[in-house]
Each structure stands twice: as C-alpha cells, then as structure tokens.
Short mmCIF file of C-alpha atoms in Angstrom, two decimals:
data_model
loop_
_atom_site.label_atom_id
_atom_site.label_comp_id
_atom_site.label_asym_id
_atom_site.label_seq_id
_atom_site.Cartn_x
_atom_site.Cartn_y
_atom_site.Cartn_z
CA ASP N 225 -5.13 4.88 5.39
CA VAL N 226 -4.61 4.99 1.63
CA VAL N 227 -1.00 4.13 0.87
CA MET N 228 0.50 5.92 -2.11
CA THR N 229 3.41 4.01 -3.65
CA GLN N 230 5.55 6.21 -5.83
CA THR N 231 8.34 4.94 -8.09
CA PRO N 232 11.14 5.37 -8.79
CA PRO N 233 12.50 7.13 -5.70
CA SER N 234 14.95 9.02 -7.90
CA LEU N 235 15.67 9.75 -11.53
CA SER N 236 18.70 11.19 -13.27
CA VAL N 237 18.01 12.45 -16.75
CA ALA N 238 19.66 14.56 -19.40
CA ILE N 239 18.17 17.82 -20.55
CA GLY N 240 15.71 17.17 -23.34
CA GLN N 241 14.88 13.62 -22.31
CA SER N 242 11.46 12.46 -21.16
CA VAL N 243 10.67 10.80 -17.85
CA SER N 244 7.72 9.09 -16.21
CA ILE N 245 6.86 8.75 -12.54
CA SER N 246 4.42 6.14 -11.30
CA CYS N 247 2.00 6.50 -8.40
CA LYS N 248 -0.16 3.59 -7.25
CA SER N 249 -2.77 3.78 -4.51
CA SER N 250 -3.90 1.00 -2.18
CA GLN N 251 -7.55 1.91 -2.83
CA SER N 252 -9.50 3.36 -5.71
CA LEU N 253 -9.32 7.15 -5.74
CA VAL N 254 -12.69 7.62 -7.43
CA TYR N 255 -14.91 9.67 -5.14
CA SER N 256 -18.69 9.29 -4.82
CA ASP N 257 -19.11 12.24 -7.19
CA GLY N 258 -17.31 10.28 -9.93
CA LYS N 259 -14.19 12.45 -9.84
CA THR N 260 -10.69 11.20 -9.09
CA TYR N 261 -8.78 13.34 -6.62
CA LEU N 262 -5.22 12.44 -7.49
CA HIS N 263 -2.80 15.34 -7.82
CA TRP N 264 0.87 16.07 -8.44
CA LEU N 265 3.10 18.62 -6.71
CA LEU N 266 6.71 19.70 -7.09
CA GLN N 267 8.99 20.72 -4.26
CA SER N 268 12.13 22.47 -5.44
CA SER N 269 15.11 22.42 -3.12
CA GLY N 270 14.55 24.40 0.06
CA ARG N 271 11.14 25.59 -0.99
CA SER N 272 7.54 24.79 -0.18
CA PRO N 273 5.62 22.49 -2.52
CA LYS N 274 3.75 23.97 -5.43
CA ARG N 275 0.88 22.55 -7.42
CA LEU N 276 1.36 21.06 -10.86
CA ILE N 277 -1.56 18.86 -11.87
CA TYR N 278 -4.94 18.34 -10.24
CA GLN N 279 -7.51 15.60 -10.66
CA VAL N 280 -5.20 13.30 -12.61
CA SER N 281 -4.65 15.34 -15.75
CA ASN N 282 -5.51 19.04 -15.32
CA LEU N 283 -2.50 21.33 -15.52
CA ASP N 284 -2.43 24.20 -13.05
CA SER N 285 -2.09 27.72 -14.36
CA GLY N 286 1.40 28.44 -15.65
CA VAL N 287 2.47 24.79 -15.85
CA PRO N 288 3.94 24.06 -19.29
CA ASP N 289 2.32 21.41 -21.44
CA ARG N 290 5.54 19.40 -21.27
CA PHE N 291 3.89 18.01 -18.12
CA SER N 292 1.05 15.54 -18.41
CA GLY N 293 -0.84 13.27 -16.06
CA THR N 294 -2.72 10.09 -16.84
CA GLY N 295 -4.31 7.20 -15.03
CA SER N 296 -7.43 5.96 -13.33
CA GLN N 297 -8.68 4.11 -10.26
CA LYS N 298 -5.42 3.12 -8.53
CA ASP N 299 -2.71 3.61 -11.14
CA PHE N 300 -1.38 7.00 -12.19
CA THR N 301 1.56 8.45 -14.13
CA LEU N 302 3.23 11.83 -14.39
CA LYS N 303 5.18 12.37 -17.59
CA ILE N 304 7.63 15.17 -18.23
CA SER N 305 8.65 15.64 -21.86
CA ARG N 306 11.79 17.50 -22.90
CA VAL N 307 13.08 17.92 -19.35
CA GLU N 308 14.57 21.31 -18.51
CA ALA N 309 16.96 22.27 -15.73
CA LYS N 310 14.22 24.12 -13.87
CA ASP N 311 12.24 20.86 -13.54
CA LEU N 312 14.56 19.45 -10.89
CA GLY N 313 13.20 18.78 -7.45
CA VAL N 314 11.02 16.22 -5.69
CA TYR N 315 7.69 15.26 -7.23
CA TYR N 316 4.87 14.05 -5.00
CA CYS N 317 1.54 12.52 -5.80
CA ALA N 318 -1.26 13.21 -3.34
CA GLN N 319 -4.76 11.84 -2.89
CA THR N 320 -7.60 13.88 -1.41
CA THR N 321 -10.40 11.38 -1.98
CA HIS N 322 -10.09 9.72 1.42
CA PHE N 323 -9.23 10.96 4.90
CA PRO N 324 -6.54 11.04 6.05
CA LEU N 325 -5.15 12.81 3.01
CA THR N 326 -1.94 11.06 1.97
CA PHE N 327 1.09 11.67 -0.19
CA GLY N 328 3.49 9.48 -2.08
CA SER N 329 7.03 9.23 -0.77
CA GLY N 330 8.38 11.42 -3.54
CA THR N 331 10.54 11.06 -6.65
CA LYS N 332 13.71 13.12 -6.80
CA LEU N 333 14.49 14.34 -10.28
CA GLU N 334 18.10 15.18 -10.93
CA ILE N 335 19.65 16.54 -14.07
CA LYS N 336 22.67 14.71 -15.50
CA GLU W 184 -1.41 38.03 -4.43
CA VAL W 185 -2.17 35.12 -2.11
CA GLN W 186 0.26 34.94 0.80
CA LEU W 187 0.46 32.55 3.72
CA VAL W 188 3.05 33.30 6.40
CA GLU W 189 3.66 30.86 9.24
CA SER W 190 5.18 31.78 12.58
CA GLY W 191 5.59 30.44 16.09
CA GLY W 192 8.02 27.60 15.52
CA GLY W 193 11.11 26.83 17.55
CA LEU W 194 12.81 24.40 19.89
CA VAL W 195 10.60 22.87 22.58
CA GLN W 196 11.07 20.07 25.09
CA PRO W 197 9.07 16.84 24.84
CA GLY W 198 5.74 17.12 26.60
CA ARG W 199 5.56 20.88 26.22
CA SER W 200 3.29 23.00 24.02
CA LEU W 201 3.67 25.32 21.06
CA LYS W 202 1.19 27.33 19.00
CA LEU W 203 1.72 27.98 15.31
CA SER W 204 0.05 30.79 13.39
CA CYS W 205 -0.51 31.28 9.68
CA ALA W 206 -1.35 34.81 8.57
CA ALA W 207 -3.27 34.89 5.29
CA SER W 208 -3.64 37.75 2.85
CA GLY W 209 -4.62 38.39 -0.75
CA PHE W 210 -7.90 36.44 -0.62
CA THR W 211 -11.12 36.19 1.38
CA PHE W 212 -9.90 33.88 4.14
CA SER W 213 -13.36 32.98 5.42
CA ASN W 214 -14.24 31.37 2.07
CA TYR W 215 -11.56 28.68 2.20
CA GLY W 216 -10.81 25.53 4.09
CA MET W 217 -7.26 25.41 5.43
CA HIS W 218 -4.77 22.69 6.28
CA TRP W 219 -1.59 22.02 8.18
CA ILE W 220 0.89 19.70 6.50
CA ARG W 221 4.28 18.76 7.91
CA GLN W 222 7.57 17.44 6.64
CA ALA W 223 10.09 15.80 8.94
CA PRO W 224 13.76 16.49 8.08
CA THR W 225 14.69 14.75 4.81
CA LYS W 226 11.27 13.06 4.72
CA GLY W 227 8.10 13.37 2.69
CA LEU W 228 4.89 15.28 3.24
CA GLU W 229 2.35 14.33 5.89
CA TRP W 230 -1.10 15.86 6.28
CA VAL W 231 -1.80 16.90 9.87
CA ALA W 232 -5.15 18.65 10.18
CA SER W 233 -7.88 20.50 8.30
CA ILE W 234 -10.53 23.05 9.14
CA SER W 235 -13.62 24.15 7.24
CA PRO W 236 -14.15 27.78 6.18
CA SER W 237 -16.38 28.56 9.15
CA GLY W 238 -14.25 26.58 11.59
CA GLY W 239 -17.19 24.35 12.41
CA SER W 240 -15.56 21.17 11.13
CA THR W 241 -12.08 19.90 11.88
CA TYR W 242 -10.16 16.76 10.94
CA TYR W 243 -6.92 15.27 12.28
CA ARG W 244 -4.57 12.46 11.54
CA ASP W 245 -4.73 9.78 14.23
CA SER W 246 -1.24 10.42 15.60
CA VAL W 247 -2.10 14.00 16.62
CA LYS W 248 -5.74 13.56 17.70
CA GLY W 249 -6.22 14.71 21.25
CA ARG W 250 -2.87 16.57 21.24
CA PHE W 251 -3.21 19.11 18.41
CA THR W 252 -6.03 21.60 17.85
CA ILE W 253 -6.58 23.44 14.58
CA SER W 254 -8.54 26.68 14.74
CA ARG W 255 -9.03 29.91 12.86
CA ASP W 256 -9.93 33.53 13.40
CA ASN W 257 -11.64 34.73 10.25
CA ALA W 258 -11.72 38.33 11.47
CA LYS W 259 -7.93 38.25 11.67
CA SER W 260 -7.44 36.01 8.60
CA THR W 261 -5.29 33.73 10.69
CA LEU W 262 -5.04 29.97 11.04
CA TYR W 263 -3.66 28.32 14.17
CA LEU W 264 -2.28 24.99 15.29
CA GLN W 265 -2.09 24.43 19.04
CA MET W 266 0.31 21.58 19.68
CA ASP W 267 0.32 20.01 23.16
CA SER W 268 2.18 17.03 24.60
CA LEU W 269 4.77 17.30 21.88
CA ARG W 270 6.88 14.29 20.97
CA SER W 271 10.19 13.95 19.18
CA GLU W 272 8.35 12.53 16.17
CA ASP W 273 6.51 15.85 15.78
CA THR W 274 9.79 17.47 14.74
CA ALA W 275 9.16 18.85 11.26
CA THR W 276 8.63 21.86 9.08
CA TYR W 277 4.96 22.78 9.33
CA TYR W 278 3.23 24.29 6.32
CA CYS W 279 -0.17 25.88 6.17
CA ALA W 280 -1.97 25.42 2.89
CA ARG W 281 -5.14 26.74 1.34
CA TRP W 282 -7.77 24.34 0.04
CA ASP W 283 -8.90 24.84 -3.56
CA ASN W 284 -12.65 24.24 -3.46
CA TYR W 285 -12.79 23.41 -7.16
CA ALA W 286 -9.67 21.33 -7.75
CA TYR W 287 -10.08 19.76 -4.30
CA TYR W 288 -6.48 20.07 -3.22
CA PHE W 289 -3.90 22.46 -1.81
CA ASP W 290 -3.37 25.40 -4.14
CA TYR W 291 -1.21 27.76 -2.07
CA TRP W 292 1.37 26.92 0.58
CA GLY W 293 3.22 29.00 3.12
CA GLN W 294 7.00 29.01 3.38
CA GLY W 295 6.91 26.70 6.40
CA VAL W 296 8.01 26.98 10.01
CA MET W 297 10.37 24.60 11.79
CA VAL W 298 9.38 22.86 15.00
CA THR W 299 12.05 20.89 16.86
CA VAL W 300 11.05 18.74 19.82
CA SER W 301 14.11 17.82 21.83
CA SER W 302 15.41 17.86 25.36
#
C-alpha cells in the first residue's frame, strides 16, 4: 500500500498568517496517463470531508485562491495564505493513483 | 443539488452482519463510480470499497475482502455495503462518496453513518 506521511500533525496559527502542510508518499503518484492523482480535503469538526484541491494544484469550485497546492512525484505541499477562522479543521491528503486508495493521517489546524 | 444519505448503521455484536445503504439524488447515479470510506473514532480516513458505474467491477481493501460486499441498484439510485463477520476494528463512521470521473477523486460525501461492533 502507498503510505502517505503528512506533517505536522497539528498547527496553531493566528488569523492572517500563512501555513504549509507537507504530504509525502512512499511511491510516485504519477499515473500511466502522466497525471498525478494527489488531492487535498478538509474535514471541519463533526462534518464529512469536503474537497479542496485535486490533482496537486487544481482548486475545486468555490475554494478561495488563498489555498494552493504544489509538488510532484512523491512530495507535495498545501499552503494556506492569510488564514481565516473558517479554515479550521483537519486537512487530509489523498492519493488515487494506486489501489488501495490511501489518505494521510491528517493535519489539525487550530486558530490561536 | 447532489445529495448522498447513508442509513443502516447501529450497534452490532462481533461476528454478526449489517447492511448499509446510501441513497443518492441530484445526479444520474448510473454514470458514477461510488465508494465507501470509513473513519474510526478520533482516527483518519480509510478507503473501504469501490464499485464501477454499472456495478460490474468492485474493489476492496484487504482487511474487508471476503467479509464486505459493495453493490448498487441503479434503478433505485442506491449504493449498499453488506458487512458480514464484523469485528471490533470495523467500528467507524462509514461515508459513501461519489467518484469524480474527471478529477479522479471523491467529489461529494454523505453525512456518514456510525457502525459500532461490540458485545
């Protein structure tokens, strides 16, 4: 199975600051079609996960451009600029290149 | 509006069975692959099983192979997860999720249903 290592496990930031979350995979996430199926999701407290970014860097509809995703092969980063209170929750990376589909262990974002 | 509503969860003894349902609406169900993903209490997300739009192809994580069966009824726009020989480690909130054929990941999730396996 592809192991997704996400760091840090938690972050505490002030409103307006920027944060980065790292996600590293145990295998390359480049599929045979040349695309990289690494995605980011946010789970707010008590709610189901919702999509944020797909295929490394593509923002889902309605996601503000304060969010950005970068990376390639096995090393990926989610950056949130100018953090707002509504950004709190647990962020997960997920890979859908290889079966079984796997998720990172999550990064809990708290607001100071 | 896309909606996915899970049902069928509850408390069950180890070794017993339970069947989850996920009622879909707001889209053409038969055009989309579907997944079950679970989350144990205070833990992260774990993919469980997938099914193709027609139902002809299914995939499972190793720990549930031979015990869980994913299926669908496209006429009823409903996804199912038959869970047999349940173990304590199957205790989790189970989410159904729709597969985005373009982005190649889960674009809509249900609200989740809790399954507790305990004597």
